[in-house]
Amino acid sequence: QVQLVESGGGLVQAGGSLRLSCAASVRTFSNYAMGWFRQAPGTERDFVAAINWLGAATYYADSVQGRFAISRDNAKNTVYLQMNSLKPEDTALYYCAAFRDRYYSRTRQNLVDYWGQGTQVTVSS
């Protein structure tokens, strides 16, 4: 069983930055591509970013491209999401995810094996 614990959420003004962290309690962290999703009240959970097992390839939703950066440290079993130039529409509960495969793909379904409990990000205007 894999546990994912997010941290780093909070309240920030528009234009500000936050860095989310997700610590995984698993011996084989590098077996998983990792990702971040978010869910605002009354909406579906949406993809934000993903990173392959070595960290060599990253993927982003159009809405965050150029503002957010995903990274990972396999030695620390941790994945990060650096969020810059935050907007009120970025307000959501942010979830860390461990994908079933080592590689994320834009051309096939990416199954998530494990979810974190979420960390709230609120951006005020």
mmCIF file of C-alpha atoms in Angstrom:
data_model
loop_
_atom_site.group_PDB
_atom_site.id
_atom_site.type_symbol
_atom_site.label_atom_id
_atom_site.label_comp_id
_atom_site.label_asym_id
_atom_site.label_seq_id
_atom_site.Cartn_x
_atom_site.Cartn_y
_atom_site.Cartn_z
ATOM 1 C CA GLN A 1 0.000 0.000 0.000
ATOM 2 C CA VAL A 2 1.265 3.459 -0.936
ATOM 3 C CA GLN A 3 0.476 6.523 1.126
ATOM 4 C CA LEU A 4 0.758 9.978 -0.389
ATOM 5 C CA VAL A 5 0.814 12.996 1.902
ATOM 6 C CA GLU A 6 0.541 16.483 0.427
ATOM 7 C CA SER A 7 1.658 19.691 2.084
ATOM 8 C CA GLY A 8 2.323 23.309 1.209
ATOM 9 C CA GLY A 9 -1.161 24.543 0.434
ATOM 10 C CA GLY A 10 -2.508 27.794 1.822
ATOM 11 C CA LEU A 11 -3.895 31.228 1.112
ATOM 12 C CA VAL A 12 -2.011 33.484 -1.283
ATOM 13 C CA GLN A 13 -2.768 36.673 -3.188
ATOM 14 C CA ALA A 14 -3.121 36.666 -6.944
ATOM 15 C CA GLY A 15 0.304 36.812 -8.565
ATOM 16 C CA GLY A 16 1.923 35.000 -5.681
ATOM 17 C CA SER A 17 3.592 31.597 -5.489
ATOM 18 C CA LEU A 18 3.232 28.357 -3.577
ATOM 19 C CA ARG A 19 5.162 25.118 -3.599
ATOM 20 C CA LEU A 20 3.306 21.901 -2.968
ATOM 21 C CA SER A 21 5.054 18.745 -1.825
ATOM 22 C CA CYS A 22 3.893 15.154 -1.853
ATOM 23 C CA ALA A 23 5.764 12.578 0.202
ATOM 24 C CA ALA A 24 5.265 8.932 -0.701
ATOM 25 C CA SER A 25 5.654 6.081 1.730
ATOM 26 C CA VAL A 26 6.796 3.441 -0.714
ATOM 27 C CA ARG A 27 10.079 1.667 -1.266
ATOM 28 C CA THR A 28 9.807 1.735 -5.061
ATOM 29 C CA PHE A 29 8.841 5.359 -5.654
ATOM 30 C CA SER A 30 10.662 5.335 -8.990
ATOM 31 C CA ASN A 31 8.215 2.687 -10.283
ATOM 32 C CA TYR A 32 5.555 5.359 -10.635
ATOM 33 C CA ALA A 33 4.973 8.323 -12.838
ATOM 34 C CA MET A 34 3.551 10.997 -10.536
ATOM 35 C CA GLY A 35 1.044 13.738 -11.039
ATOM 36 C CA TRP A 36 -1.048 16.530 -9.595
ATOM 37 C CA PHE A 37 -4.773 17.034 -10.043
ATOM 38 C CA ARG A 38 -7.131 19.653 -8.659
ATOM 39 C CA GLN A 39 -10.797 19.947 -7.891
ATOM 40 C CA ALA A 40 -12.763 23.111 -7.261
ATOM 41 C CA PRO A 41 -16.181 22.946 -5.531
ATOM 42 C CA GLY A 42 -18.882 21.664 -7.858
ATOM 43 C CA THR A 43 -16.432 20.594 -10.563
ATOM 44 C CA GLU A 44 -14.691 17.413 -11.617
ATOM 45 C CA ARG A 45 -11.138 16.556 -10.647
ATOM 46 C CA ASP A 46 -8.869 17.861 -13.416
ATOM 47 C CA PHE A 47 -5.364 16.986 -14.488
ATOM 48 C CA VAL A 48 -2.729 19.627 -13.687
ATOM 49 C CA ALA A 49 0.704 18.106 -14.295
ATOM 50 C CA ALA A 50 2.596 14.825 -14.545
ATOM 51 C CA ILE A 51 6.194 13.661 -14.503
ATOM 52 C CA ASN A 52 7.737 10.386 -15.621
ATOM 53 C CA TRP A 53 9.681 8.141 -13.285
ATOM 54 C CA LEU A 54 13.094 9.641 -14.011
ATOM 55 C CA GLY A 55 11.813 13.194 -14.182
ATOM 56 C CA ALA A 56 12.997 13.598 -17.756
ATOM 57 C CA ALA A 57 9.547 14.302 -19.187
ATOM 58 C CA THR A 58 6.836 16.565 -17.818
ATOM 59 C CA TYR A 59 3.304 17.316 -18.947
ATOM 60 C CA TYR A 60 0.951 20.177 -18.106
ATOM 61 C CA ALA A 61 -2.614 21.245 -18.556
ATOM 62 C CA ASP A 62 -2.921 24.203 -20.897
ATOM 63 C CA SER A 63 -4.290 26.333 -18.072
ATOM 64 C CA VAL A 64 -1.065 26.079 -16.043
ATOM 65 C CA GLN A 65 1.575 25.731 -18.777
ATOM 66 C CA GLY A 66 4.341 28.266 -18.208
ATOM 67 C CA ARG A 67 3.247 29.047 -14.639
ATOM 68 C CA PHE A 68 3.542 25.691 -12.838
ATOM 69 C CA ALA A 69 6.503 23.313 -12.713
ATOM 70 C CA ILE A 70 6.442 19.705 -11.548
ATOM 71 C CA SER A 71 9.590 17.991 -10.310
ATOM 72 C CA ARG A 72 10.573 14.960 -8.270
ATOM 73 C CA ASP A 73 13.347 13.755 -6.000
ATOM 74 C CA ASN A 74 13.439 9.961 -6.104
ATOM 75 C CA ALA A 75 15.974 9.850 -3.265
ATOM 76 C CA LYS A 76 13.426 11.599 -1.030
ATOM 77 C CA ASN A 77 10.318 9.879 -2.432
ATOM 78 C CA THR A 78 8.843 13.300 -3.040
ATOM 79 C CA VAL A 79 7.175 15.111 -5.909
ATOM 80 C CA TYR A 80 6.756 18.879 -6.012
ATOM 81 C CA LEU A 81 4.542 21.391 -7.748
ATOM 82 C CA GLN A 82 5.918 24.920 -7.960
ATOM 83 C CA MET A 83 3.046 27.290 -8.690
ATOM 84 C CA ASN A 84 3.846 30.831 -9.832
ATOM 85 C CA SER A 85 1.702 33.730 -11.035
ATOM 86 C CA LEU A 86 -1.272 32.248 -9.247
ATOM 87 C CA LYS A 87 -4.763 33.293 -10.276
ATOM 88 C CA PRO A 88 -8.068 33.123 -8.392
ATOM 89 C CA GLU A 89 -9.161 30.390 -10.804
ATOM 90 C CA ASP A 90 -6.331 28.205 -9.477
ATOM 91 C CA THR A 91 -8.234 27.933 -6.201
ATOM 92 C CA ALA A 92 -8.933 24.246 -5.583
ATOM 93 C CA LEU A 93 -8.113 21.185 -3.548
ATOM 94 C CA TYR A 94 -4.880 19.817 -5.019
ATOM 95 C CA TYR A 95 -4.289 16.065 -5.067
ATOM 96 C CA CYS A 96 -1.095 14.122 -5.555
ATOM 97 C CA ALA A 97 -1.379 10.946 -7.637
ATOM 98 C CA ALA A 98 0.762 7.897 -8.353
ATOM 99 C CA PHE A 99 0.109 6.484 -11.807
ATOM 100 C CA ARG A 100 0.154 2.776 -12.499
ATOM 101 C CA ASP A 101 2.900 3.098 -15.116
ATOM 102 C CA ARG A 102 6.339 4.670 -15.011
ATOM 103 C CA TYR A 103 5.450 6.765 -18.033
ATOM 104 C CA TYR A 104 2.639 9.264 -18.440
ATOM 105 C CA SER A 105 1.191 9.442 -21.935
ATOM 106 C CA ARG A 106 -1.026 11.976 -23.673
ATOM 107 C CA THR A 107 -2.222 9.333 -26.143
ATOM 108 C CA ARG A 108 -3.689 6.706 -23.808
ATOM 109 C CA GLN A 109 -5.556 6.528 -20.532
ATOM 110 C CA ASN A 110 -3.327 6.958 -17.502
ATOM 111 C CA LEU A 111 -4.619 4.954 -14.569
ATOM 112 C CA VAL A 112 -4.035 6.304 -11.081
ATOM 113 C CA ASP A 113 -3.233 3.685 -8.493
ATOM 114 C CA TYR A 114 -2.995 5.959 -5.454
ATOM 115 C CA TRP A 115 -4.303 9.347 -4.355
ATOM 116 C CA GLY A 116 -3.291 11.686 -1.584
ATOM 117 C CA GLN A 117 -5.822 13.306 0.719
ATOM 118 C CA GLY A 118 -5.474 16.740 -0.869
ATOM 119 C CA THR A 119 -4.185 20.148 0.158
ATOM 120 C CA GLN A 120 -6.204 23.341 -0.222
ATOM 121 C CA VAL A 121 -4.918 26.213 -2.325
ATOM 122 C CA THR A 122 -6.841 29.468 -2.162
ATOM 123 C CA VAL A 123 -5.889 32.451 -4.303
ATOM 124 C CA SER A 124 -7.461 35.778 -3.386
ATOM 125 C CA SER A 125 -7.994 38.543 -5.921
#
